[in-house]
Amino acid sequence: QQVEAEVVTFSVPSYACQRRTTLENHNTVLTDALSLLAENAELSDEDGRGVAFRRAAAVLRSLPEPVTDMKQLRGLPCLGDHSLRVIKDILEDGASREFESTKQSERFKALKVLTGIFGVGSRTADRWIREGIHTLQQLRDSGQSLNRAQQAGLEHYDDLNRPLTAAEAEAVGEIVERAVVSVLPGAQITLTGGFRRGKLTGHDVDFLITHPDEGREEGLMSKVVSWLESQGFLLYQKTTRNSYLESKDGPARPPANMDRFERCFSIFKLTMEERRGTEQPENGERNPNPAEDTLSVGARSGSQTDENTPPQSQVPADERRHRVSGEDGGQEEAKPAAHKPWRAVRVDLVVSPISQFAFALLGWTGSKLFERELRRWAGHEKAMSLSSHALYDNTQVNTSQSVFRHFIAALSFCSVKIL
Ligand code: GTP
Ligand code: MN
Ligand code: MN
């Protein structure tokens, strides 16, 4: 007669946006494996499979203690057959063959190296791989024509693949604030993206810019960019003008994963002088008061849930764009960053009218899975459509009042804090 040993079980809500997930992750071995398989799926244009692995990883990341037994997973949401197989292999055999072979595969390594170049997506990388290009040196030697973004990405490859610290994000924020107040006093900038969620490192720094008087923000981006350019802060920039004033189905309709705000994808030149004074020890220890780590301008939420944010010491080995250099990138990246007195930093700037600011802030704070889950939850559970521009009640002719009331109600269901 067998007596089943007692196992600790967990209860987890279905949508990632309903969970409170701390920076602490008790299941890094499992989540690293699932995240790498997610990344491989995304790089192979299998987005559905990618999302399934991301959801499974997020569930494991939200658990209060390590999983040791498959029985503990009974009843947990978002764990499909494929993810369960990977978890089972790791728990029972100590390793997942699929994870190990994917990680070692030449194709995956090449996809990571090539998509680690700013401006290179999975399609381009795939085309190059089919032409026999697997490394940066092979790309340089191939004579492939590169667009402006890719040229900048290749040139600053090492810098752009080295994680940014919160201190560097703060230094960038000071520059952006100087730019914004110089060209439009009264305009406000807010840190968004991973650093707003309290992440300790990031691949870029994201900012949302607005002005309290509706309409004053028009034309702001080009002035900010001109100021930054005149001061020598920009190594690269590409500005896309807003399209929310145009017809919804017009030719300017952006891809589904983009919003309609005016934006600037840029690469800053951050000099040592700018970084000095914000420099912090790089030992990976948590700042006991992380609010002091980040920008003082604008609001931030200290308790934002985050499925994408392991502590620095546990950054998954597959963290895209962060770790390619030196690890998989072949010998050509092996040389240490030259002793140049500056580093290149990816910066995203977005301008929103004040009337859409709350939605823009929510939409640009991330993580990507959190945003996706929040929109799925709004649609499926609340019959509402959430975007970075607005929230619509699908069952009613909108009045902005009812929509805003619903918006606040919706947010109180999720562990989102705004402002
Ligand atoms: P790291 O930068 O890798 O540290 O993480 P992150 O979470 O800041 O990622 P990222 O900078 O790529 O994106 C920040 C947030 O902006 C995420 O929630 C994205 O969903 C969102 N985002 C990025 N690009 C776009 C875009 O073109 N449109 C919209 N609407 N959101 C975007
Ligand atoms: Mn970011
Ligand atoms: Mn970004």
Short mmCIF file of C-alpha atoms and ligand atoms in Angstrom, two decimals:
data_model
loop_
_atom_site.label_atom_id
_atom_site.label_comp_id
_atom_site.label_asym_id
_atom_site.label_seq_id
_atom_site.Cartn_x
_atom_site.Cartn_y
_atom_site.Cartn_z
CA GLN A 1 0.00 0.00 0.00
CA GLN A 2 1.39 3.32 -1.04
CA VAL A 3 0.92 6.46 0.90
CA GLU A 4 1.27 9.51 -1.24
CA ALA A 5 3.73 11.92 0.29
CA GLU A 6 2.26 15.28 0.99
CA VAL A 7 3.21 17.83 -1.61
CA VAL A 8 3.03 21.59 -1.47
CA THR A 9 0.56 22.79 -4.06
CA PHE A 10 -0.02 26.26 -5.43
CA SER A 11 -2.92 28.31 -6.59
CA VAL A 12 -2.26 30.76 -9.43
CA PRO A 13 -4.73 32.96 -11.34
CA SER A 14 -4.98 32.33 -15.09
CA TYR A 15 -3.88 35.69 -16.42
CA ALA A 16 -0.38 36.95 -15.76
CA CYS A 17 -1.80 40.42 -15.12
CA GLN A 18 -3.73 39.06 -12.12
CA ARG A 19 -0.62 37.86 -10.36
CA ARG A 20 1.70 39.62 -8.03
CA THR A 21 5.13 38.53 -9.16
CA THR A 22 8.18 39.73 -7.34
CA LEU A 23 11.68 40.06 -8.67
CA GLU A 24 12.44 36.84 -6.81
CA ASN A 25 12.31 33.68 -8.88
CA HIS A 26 12.52 30.32 -7.12
CA ASN A 27 12.46 28.29 -10.29
CA THR A 28 15.21 29.72 -12.46
CA VAL A 29 16.31 26.40 -13.92
CA LEU A 30 12.81 25.73 -15.21
CA THR A 31 12.08 29.28 -16.31
CA ASP A 32 15.46 29.62 -18.05
CA ALA A 33 14.68 26.50 -20.07
CA LEU A 34 11.16 27.59 -20.98
CA SER A 35 12.31 31.13 -21.79
CA LEU A 36 15.00 29.86 -24.11
CA LEU A 37 12.49 27.64 -25.90
CA ALA A 38 10.15 30.65 -26.13
CA GLU A 39 12.92 32.72 -27.60
CA ASN A 40 13.78 30.02 -30.10
CA ALA A 41 10.12 29.83 -31.16
CA GLU A 42 9.92 33.62 -31.55
CA LEU A 43 13.13 33.68 -33.57
CA SER A 44 11.64 30.97 -35.79
CA ASP A 45 8.45 32.97 -36.40
CA GLU A 46 6.38 30.58 -34.30
CA ASP A 47 4.77 33.22 -32.13
CA GLY A 48 1.96 31.03 -30.81
CA ARG A 49 4.42 28.52 -29.42
CA GLY A 50 6.54 31.36 -28.08
CA VAL A 51 3.63 32.79 -26.12
CA ALA A 52 2.74 29.36 -24.73
CA PHE A 53 6.28 28.93 -23.35
CA ARG A 54 6.29 32.52 -22.02
CA ARG A 55 3.01 31.95 -20.18
CA ALA A 56 4.29 28.71 -18.68
CA ALA A 57 7.52 30.39 -17.57
CA ALA A 58 5.54 33.25 -16.00
CA VAL A 59 3.45 30.82 -13.94
CA LEU A 60 6.56 29.12 -12.58
CA ARG A 61 8.17 32.48 -11.89
CA SER A 62 5.21 33.50 -9.75
CA LEU A 63 5.46 30.48 -7.43
CA PRO A 64 6.53 31.17 -3.83
CA GLU A 65 8.96 28.25 -3.71
CA PRO A 66 10.83 25.80 -5.91
CA VAL A 67 8.91 23.05 -7.68
CA THR A 68 10.33 19.63 -6.91
CA ASP A 69 7.53 17.30 -7.94
CA MET A 70 5.23 17.20 -10.94
CA LYS A 71 2.28 16.68 -8.58
CA GLN A 72 2.72 20.25 -7.41
CA LEU A 73 1.73 21.48 -10.83
CA ARG A 74 -1.74 19.97 -10.82
CA GLY A 75 -4.38 22.55 -11.50
CA LEU A 76 -1.95 25.30 -12.46
CA PRO A 77 -2.97 27.37 -15.50
CA CYS A 78 -1.02 27.90 -18.73
CA LEU A 79 1.02 24.69 -18.54
CA GLY A 80 0.55 22.96 -21.87
CA ASP A 81 1.72 19.45 -22.76
CA HIS A 82 4.92 20.68 -24.32
CA SER A 83 5.92 22.84 -21.35
CA LEU A 84 4.98 20.06 -18.91
CA ARG A 85 7.22 17.65 -20.82
CA VAL A 86 10.17 20.04 -20.51
CA ILE A 87 9.51 20.55 -16.79
CA LYS A 88 9.15 16.82 -16.20
CA ASP A 89 12.45 16.06 -17.94
CA ILE A 90 14.24 18.59 -15.78
CA LEU A 91 12.63 17.52 -12.51
CA GLU A 92 13.03 13.80 -13.14
CA ASP A 93 16.18 13.53 -15.29
CA GLY A 94 17.94 16.70 -14.29
CA ALA A 95 17.92 18.08 -17.82
CA SER A 96 15.71 18.61 -20.84
CA ARG A 97 17.08 17.21 -24.09
CA GLU A 98 15.08 19.68 -26.11
CA PHE A 99 16.42 22.62 -24.11
CA GLU A 100 20.03 21.42 -24.30
CA SER A 101 19.93 20.66 -28.00
CA THR A 102 18.21 23.95 -28.83
CA LYS A 103 20.74 25.90 -26.81
CA GLN A 104 23.63 24.16 -28.55
CA SER A 105 22.18 24.34 -32.04
CA GLU A 106 24.14 26.33 -34.57
CA ARG A 107 20.96 27.82 -35.93
CA PHE A 108 19.81 29.14 -32.55
CA LYS A 109 23.24 30.55 -31.78
CA ALA A 110 23.40 32.27 -35.14
CA LEU A 111 19.87 33.67 -34.77
CA LYS A 112 20.82 35.12 -31.40
CA VAL A 113 24.03 36.69 -32.62
CA LEU A 114 22.42 38.20 -35.71
CA THR A 115 19.20 39.42 -34.09
CA GLY A 116 21.40 40.86 -31.35
CA ILE A 117 22.23 43.50 -33.96
CA PHE A 118 19.90 46.47 -33.52
CA GLY A 119 17.68 46.65 -36.61
CA VAL A 120 17.90 42.95 -37.45
CA GLY A 121 14.78 40.84 -36.97
CA SER A 122 14.25 37.12 -37.26
CA ARG A 123 13.38 37.25 -40.98
CA THR A 124 16.58 39.02 -41.92
CA ALA A 125 18.64 36.78 -39.68
CA ASP A 126 17.04 33.71 -41.24
CA ARG A 127 17.85 34.93 -44.74
CA TRP A 128 21.46 35.56 -43.80
CA ILE A 129 21.77 32.14 -42.14
CA ARG A 130 20.49 30.51 -45.32
CA GLU A 131 23.27 32.35 -47.11
CA GLY A 132 25.81 30.87 -44.71
CA ILE A 133 26.24 33.89 -42.44
CA HIS A 134 26.41 32.85 -38.78
CA THR A 135 28.76 35.36 -37.15
CA LEU A 136 29.33 39.10 -37.14
CA GLN A 137 32.62 38.66 -38.97
CA GLN A 138 30.94 36.61 -41.67
CA LEU A 139 28.34 39.33 -41.97
CA ARG A 140 30.99 42.04 -42.26
CA ASP A 141 32.85 40.01 -44.89
CA SER A 142 29.72 39.15 -46.86
CA GLY A 143 29.13 42.55 -48.40
CA GLN A 144 25.44 42.34 -47.47
CA SER A 145 23.84 45.73 -47.72
CA LEU A 146 22.79 47.01 -44.33
CA ASN A 147 20.28 49.74 -43.62
CA ARG A 148 21.17 52.70 -41.41
CA ALA A 149 19.84 51.05 -38.24
CA GLN A 150 21.74 47.83 -38.91
CA GLN A 151 24.96 49.70 -39.63
CA ALA A 152 24.67 51.49 -36.31
CA GLY A 153 23.71 48.22 -34.62
CA LEU A 154 26.76 46.43 -35.96
CA GLU A 155 29.07 49.31 -35.15
CA HIS A 156 27.89 49.51 -31.52
CA TYR A 157 27.20 45.79 -31.10
CA ASP A 158 29.19 45.24 -27.90
CA ASP A 159 27.80 48.30 -26.13
CA LEU A 160 24.23 47.54 -27.12
CA ASN A 161 24.49 43.95 -25.90
CA ARG A 162 25.90 44.92 -22.53
CA PRO A 163 23.10 45.37 -19.96
CA LEU A 164 22.41 48.91 -18.83
CA THR A 165 22.36 49.69 -15.14
CA ALA A 166 19.73 51.74 -13.37
CA ALA A 167 22.42 54.38 -12.83
CA GLU A 168 23.00 54.62 -16.56
CA ALA A 169 19.26 54.86 -17.11
CA GLU A 170 19.22 57.72 -14.65
CA ALA A 171 22.03 59.49 -16.49
CA VAL A 172 20.15 59.16 -19.76
CA GLY A 173 17.01 60.47 -18.05
CA GLU A 174 18.85 63.61 -16.98
CA ILE A 175 19.89 64.26 -20.57
CA VAL A 176 16.39 63.69 -21.91
CA GLU A 177 14.94 65.96 -19.26
CA ARG A 178 17.39 68.70 -20.15
CA ALA A 179 16.41 68.33 -23.79
CA VAL A 180 12.69 68.39 -23.08
CA VAL A 181 12.67 71.38 -20.73
CA SER A 182 14.95 73.32 -23.08
CA VAL A 183 12.60 73.01 -26.02
CA LEU A 184 9.26 73.07 -24.18
CA PRO A 185 9.19 74.23 -20.56
CA GLY A 186 6.39 72.49 -18.69
CA ALA A 187 6.66 69.29 -20.69
CA GLN A 188 7.00 66.18 -18.55
CA ILE A 189 9.01 63.03 -19.02
CA THR A 190 8.33 59.71 -17.37
CA LEU A 191 10.54 56.66 -17.27
CA THR A 192 8.72 53.63 -18.66
CA GLY A 193 9.73 50.10 -19.68
CA GLY A 194 11.67 47.69 -17.52
CA PHE A 195 13.32 50.33 -15.33
CA ARG A 196 9.91 51.65 -14.31
CA ARG A 197 9.05 48.13 -13.21
CA GLY A 198 12.08 48.13 -10.94
CA LYS A 199 14.31 45.96 -13.09
CA LEU A 200 17.96 46.34 -12.16
CA THR A 201 19.22 46.13 -15.74
CA GLY A 202 17.76 46.70 -19.18
CA HIS A 203 18.52 46.54 -22.87
CA ASP A 204 17.38 50.12 -23.41
CA VAL A 205 15.84 53.09 -21.57
CA ASP A 206 12.25 54.02 -22.40
CA PHE A 207 10.62 57.42 -21.87
CA LEU A 208 7.16 58.84 -22.35
CA ILE A 209 6.88 62.58 -22.91
CA THR A 210 3.73 64.70 -22.59
CA HIS A 211 2.54 68.21 -21.75
CA PRO A 212 -0.30 69.04 -19.32
CA ASP A 213 -1.98 71.23 -21.96
CA GLU A 214 -3.45 69.07 -24.68
CA GLY A 215 -1.91 69.86 -28.04
CA ARG A 216 1.24 71.51 -26.71
CA GLU A 217 3.07 68.21 -27.28
CA GLU A 218 2.64 68.52 -31.05
CA GLY A 219 5.94 68.98 -32.82
CA LEU A 220 7.82 68.25 -29.61
CA MET A 221 9.74 65.20 -30.77
CA SER A 222 11.54 66.87 -33.64
CA LYS A 223 12.62 69.71 -31.36
CA VAL A 224 13.89 67.29 -28.74
CA VAL A 225 15.77 65.31 -31.36
CA SER A 226 17.30 68.50 -32.82
CA TRP A 227 18.44 69.59 -29.38
CA LEU A 228 19.99 66.19 -28.65
CA GLU A 229 21.66 66.16 -32.05
CA SER A 230 23.06 69.67 -31.60
CA GLN A 231 24.57 68.63 -28.26
CA GLY A 232 26.20 65.56 -29.79
CA PHE A 233 24.16 63.03 -27.82
CA LEU A 234 22.82 61.03 -30.78
CA LEU A 235 24.67 58.28 -32.61
CA TYR A 236 21.49 57.21 -34.44
CA GLN A 237 17.83 58.14 -34.46
CA LYS A 238 14.76 57.28 -36.45
CA THR A 239 11.61 59.22 -35.73
CA THR A 240 8.17 57.98 -36.77
CA ARG A 241 5.41 60.57 -36.67
CA ASN A 242 2.13 59.86 -34.95
CA SER A 243 -0.77 58.37 -36.86
CA TYR A 244 -3.65 58.59 -34.38
CA LEU A 245 -5.18 61.50 -36.29
CA GLU A 246 -5.46 59.47 -39.47
CA SER A 247 -8.14 57.03 -40.55
CA LYS A 248 -8.02 53.77 -38.63
CA ASP A 249 -7.79 51.73 -41.76
CA GLY A 250 -5.73 54.12 -43.79
CA PRO A 251 -2.40 53.25 -45.32
CA ALA A 252 -0.57 54.60 -42.27
CA ARG A 253 -1.96 51.88 -40.05
CA PRO A 254 0.97 50.59 -38.00
CA PRO A 255 1.71 46.89 -37.49
CA ALA A 256 -0.49 45.25 -34.86
CA ASN A 257 2.23 45.29 -32.21
CA MET A 258 2.87 49.03 -32.61
CA ASP A 259 0.86 51.95 -31.40
CA ARG A 260 0.23 55.25 -33.14
CA PHE A 261 2.28 57.62 -31.01
CA GLU A 262 5.12 59.68 -32.36
CA ARG A 263 8.26 57.79 -31.41
CA CYS A 264 12.00 57.92 -31.74
CA PHE A 265 14.16 54.80 -31.64
CA SER A 266 17.63 56.07 -30.94
CA ILE A 267 21.16 55.31 -29.85
CA PHE A 268 22.65 57.78 -27.38
CA LYS A 269 26.29 58.48 -26.80
CA LEU A 270 26.59 58.45 -23.02
CA THR A 271 29.90 59.92 -21.93
CA MET A 272 31.69 59.06 -18.71
CA GLU A 273 31.11 62.61 -17.63
CA GLU A 274 27.35 62.11 -17.92
CA ARG A 275 27.57 58.78 -16.12
CA ARG A 276 29.71 60.04 -13.27
CA GLY A 277 27.84 60.81 -10.09
CA THR A 278 25.22 58.23 -10.85
CA GLU A 279 27.73 55.38 -10.80
CA GLN A 280 26.97 52.56 -8.38
CA PRO A 281 28.73 49.41 -7.28
CA GLU A 282 28.34 46.71 -9.89
CA ASN A 283 28.17 43.76 -7.54
CA GLY A 284 24.61 42.89 -8.45
CA GLU A 285 23.28 43.43 -4.96
CA ARG A 286 19.77 44.66 -4.56
CA ASN A 287 19.47 48.23 -3.51
CA PRO A 288 17.41 48.11 -0.32
CA ASN A 289 15.50 51.09 -1.64
CA PRO A 290 15.12 50.49 -5.36
CA ALA A 291 13.07 53.64 -5.79
CA GLU A 292 16.33 55.54 -5.39
CA ASP A 293 17.85 53.55 -8.20
CA THR A 294 15.78 55.11 -10.89
CA LEU A 295 14.89 58.47 -12.23
CA SER A 296 13.49 61.07 -9.97
CA VAL A 297 11.56 62.58 -12.85
CA GLY A 298 8.10 61.19 -13.37
CA ALA A 299 6.24 58.49 -11.56
CA ARG A 300 7.13 54.91 -11.08
CA SER A 301 5.43 51.98 -9.55
CA GLY A 302 7.35 50.04 -6.99
CA SER A 303 5.03 47.11 -6.97
CA GLN A 304 4.39 46.45 -10.63
CA THR A 305 4.17 42.75 -11.25
CA ASP A 306 6.70 41.48 -13.67
CA GLU A 307 7.15 38.14 -15.32
CA ASN A 308 10.25 39.28 -17.12
CA THR A 309 12.37 40.52 -14.33
CA PRO A 310 14.65 38.17 -12.51
CA PRO A 311 17.19 39.65 -10.11
CA GLN A 312 20.49 40.47 -11.69
CA SER A 313 22.17 37.37 -10.34
CA GLN A 314 19.53 35.25 -12.00
CA VAL A 315 19.22 36.87 -15.38
CA PRO A 316 18.31 33.96 -17.63
CA ALA A 317 21.15 32.78 -19.79
CA ASP A 318 18.97 33.44 -22.80
CA GLU A 319 18.17 37.07 -22.03
CA ARG A 320 17.96 38.29 -25.56
CA ARG A 321 20.34 40.99 -26.73
CA HIS A 322 22.13 41.06 -23.38
CA ARG A 323 24.48 38.21 -23.40
CA VAL A 324 25.27 37.36 -26.97
CA SER A 325 28.61 39.06 -27.08
CA GLY A 326 31.52 36.92 -26.12
CA GLU A 327 29.36 33.95 -25.26
CA ASP A 328 28.04 32.81 -28.60
CA GLY A 329 29.33 35.53 -30.79
CA GLY A 330 32.52 33.88 -31.90
CA GLN A 331 35.98 35.31 -31.44
CA GLU A 332 35.40 38.60 -33.14
CA GLU A 333 33.61 40.07 -30.10
CA ALA A 334 36.09 38.71 -27.61
CA LYS A 335 38.11 41.89 -27.26
CA PRO A 336 37.11 43.88 -24.20
CA ALA A 337 35.24 47.11 -24.76
CA ALA A 338 38.00 49.52 -25.74
CA HIS A 339 38.81 52.15 -23.17
CA LYS A 340 36.69 54.72 -24.85
CA PRO A 341 35.23 57.36 -22.58
CA TRP A 342 31.61 56.70 -23.59
CA ARG A 343 29.15 53.95 -24.33
CA ALA A 344 26.30 53.59 -26.79
CA VAL A 345 22.84 53.26 -25.22
CA ARG A 346 19.53 52.37 -26.87
CA VAL A 347 16.85 54.91 -25.95
CA ASP A 348 13.16 54.90 -26.91
CA LEU A 349 11.23 58.17 -26.77
CA VAL A 350 7.46 58.33 -27.16
CA VAL A 351 5.27 61.44 -27.18
CA SER A 352 1.65 61.21 -26.02
CA PRO A 353 -1.07 63.86 -25.71
CA ILE A 354 -2.09 64.21 -22.06
CA SER A 355 -5.55 62.79 -22.85
CA GLN A 356 -4.00 59.43 -23.73
CA PHE A 357 -1.17 59.56 -21.23
CA ALA A 358 -2.55 57.01 -18.75
CA PHE A 359 -3.02 54.43 -21.47
CA ALA A 360 0.35 55.18 -23.03
CA LEU A 361 2.05 54.84 -19.65
CA LEU A 362 0.35 51.54 -18.99
CA GLY A 363 1.16 50.30 -22.50
CA TRP A 364 4.83 51.26 -22.37
CA THR A 365 5.56 49.99 -18.87
CA GLY A 366 5.43 46.33 -19.92
CA SER A 367 6.42 43.63 -19.63
CA LYS A 368 5.38 42.48 -23.07
CA LEU A 369 3.65 39.42 -21.62
CA PHE A 370 1.96 41.53 -18.94
CA GLU A 371 0.59 43.87 -21.63
CA ARG A 372 -0.58 40.99 -23.75
CA GLU A 373 -2.29 39.31 -20.82
CA LEU A 374 -3.90 42.56 -19.63
CA ARG A 375 -5.43 43.09 -23.08
CA ARG A 376 -6.54 39.47 -23.31
CA TRP A 377 -8.12 39.71 -19.88
CA ALA A 378 -9.85 42.98 -20.75
CA GLY A 379 -11.25 41.45 -23.94
CA HIS A 380 -12.25 38.02 -22.70
CA GLU A 381 -13.29 38.73 -19.14
CA LYS A 382 -14.50 42.33 -19.29
CA ALA A 383 -15.62 42.76 -22.91
CA MET A 384 -13.36 45.76 -23.29
CA SER A 385 -10.62 46.68 -25.71
CA LEU A 386 -7.48 48.10 -24.19
CA SER A 387 -4.72 49.72 -26.21
CA SER A 388 -1.98 52.26 -25.54
CA HIS A 389 -4.49 54.93 -26.62
CA ALA A 390 -7.77 54.12 -24.93
CA LEU A 391 -10.08 51.62 -23.31
CA TYR A 392 -13.35 50.86 -25.06
CA ASP A 393 -16.33 49.12 -23.59
CA ASN A 394 -17.30 46.73 -26.36
CA THR A 395 -20.88 46.48 -25.13
CA GLN A 396 -21.69 50.19 -25.06
CA VAL A 397 -21.57 53.28 -27.15
CA ASN A 398 -18.68 54.99 -25.43
CA THR A 399 -18.88 57.94 -23.24
CA SER A 400 -15.46 58.84 -22.04
CA GLN A 401 -16.73 58.97 -18.46
CA SER A 402 -17.96 55.41 -18.33
CA VAL A 403 -14.83 54.23 -20.03
CA PHE A 404 -12.59 55.90 -17.53
CA ARG A 405 -14.57 54.51 -14.62
CA HIS A 406 -14.23 51.05 -16.14
CA PHE A 407 -10.57 51.64 -16.67
CA ILE A 408 -9.97 52.34 -13.01
CA ALA A 409 -12.14 49.37 -12.07
CA ALA A 410 -10.18 47.20 -14.46
CA LEU A 411 -6.87 48.27 -13.04
CA SER A 412 -7.95 47.54 -9.51
CA PHE A 413 -8.48 43.93 -10.57
CA CYS A 414 -4.90 43.73 -11.71
CA SER A 415 -2.03 44.57 -9.48
CA VAL A 416 -1.27 47.67 -11.49
CA LYS A 417 -0.60 50.96 -9.83
CA ILE A 418 -0.60 54.06 -11.96
CA LEU A 419 0.84 57.35 -10.71
P1 GTP B 1 14.26 45.76 -21.59
O1 GTP B 1 14.27 47.02 -22.37
O2 GTP B 1 14.70 44.59 -22.40
O3 GTP B 1 14.99 45.87 -20.32
O4 GTP B 1 12.74 45.43 -21.19
P2 GTP B 1 11.46 46.30 -21.47
O5 GTP B 1 10.33 45.64 -20.79
O6 GTP B 1 11.71 47.74 -21.16
O7 GTP B 1 11.25 46.09 -23.04
P3 GTP B 1 11.07 47.14 -24.20
O8 GTP B 1 11.92 48.33 -24.02
O9 GTP B 1 11.27 46.38 -25.46
O10 GTP B 1 9.55 47.56 -24.16
C1 GTP B 1 8.98 48.31 -23.11
C2 GTP B 1 7.50 48.31 -23.23
O11 GTP B 1 7.11 49.06 -24.35
C3 GTP B 1 6.90 46.92 -23.41
O12 GTP B 1 5.75 46.82 -22.64
C4 GTP B 1 6.49 46.85 -24.84
O13 GTP B 1 5.32 46.10 -25.00
C5 GTP B 1 6.26 48.30 -25.15
N1 GTP B 1 6.61 48.57 -26.52
C6 GTP B 1 7.78 48.44 -27.14
N2 GTP B 1 7.69 48.80 -28.42
C7 GTP B 1 6.43 49.15 -28.60
C8 GTP B 1 5.69 49.62 -29.69
O14 GTP B 1 6.18 49.78 -30.78
N3 GTP B 1 4.39 49.89 -29.45
C9 GTP B 1 3.81 49.72 -28.24
N4 GTP B 1 2.53 49.99 -28.06
N5 GTP B 1 4.48 49.29 -27.20
C10 GTP B 1 5.76 49.00 -27.38
MN MN B 2 13.09 48.84 -22.28
MN MN B 3 12.21 49.90 -25.57
#
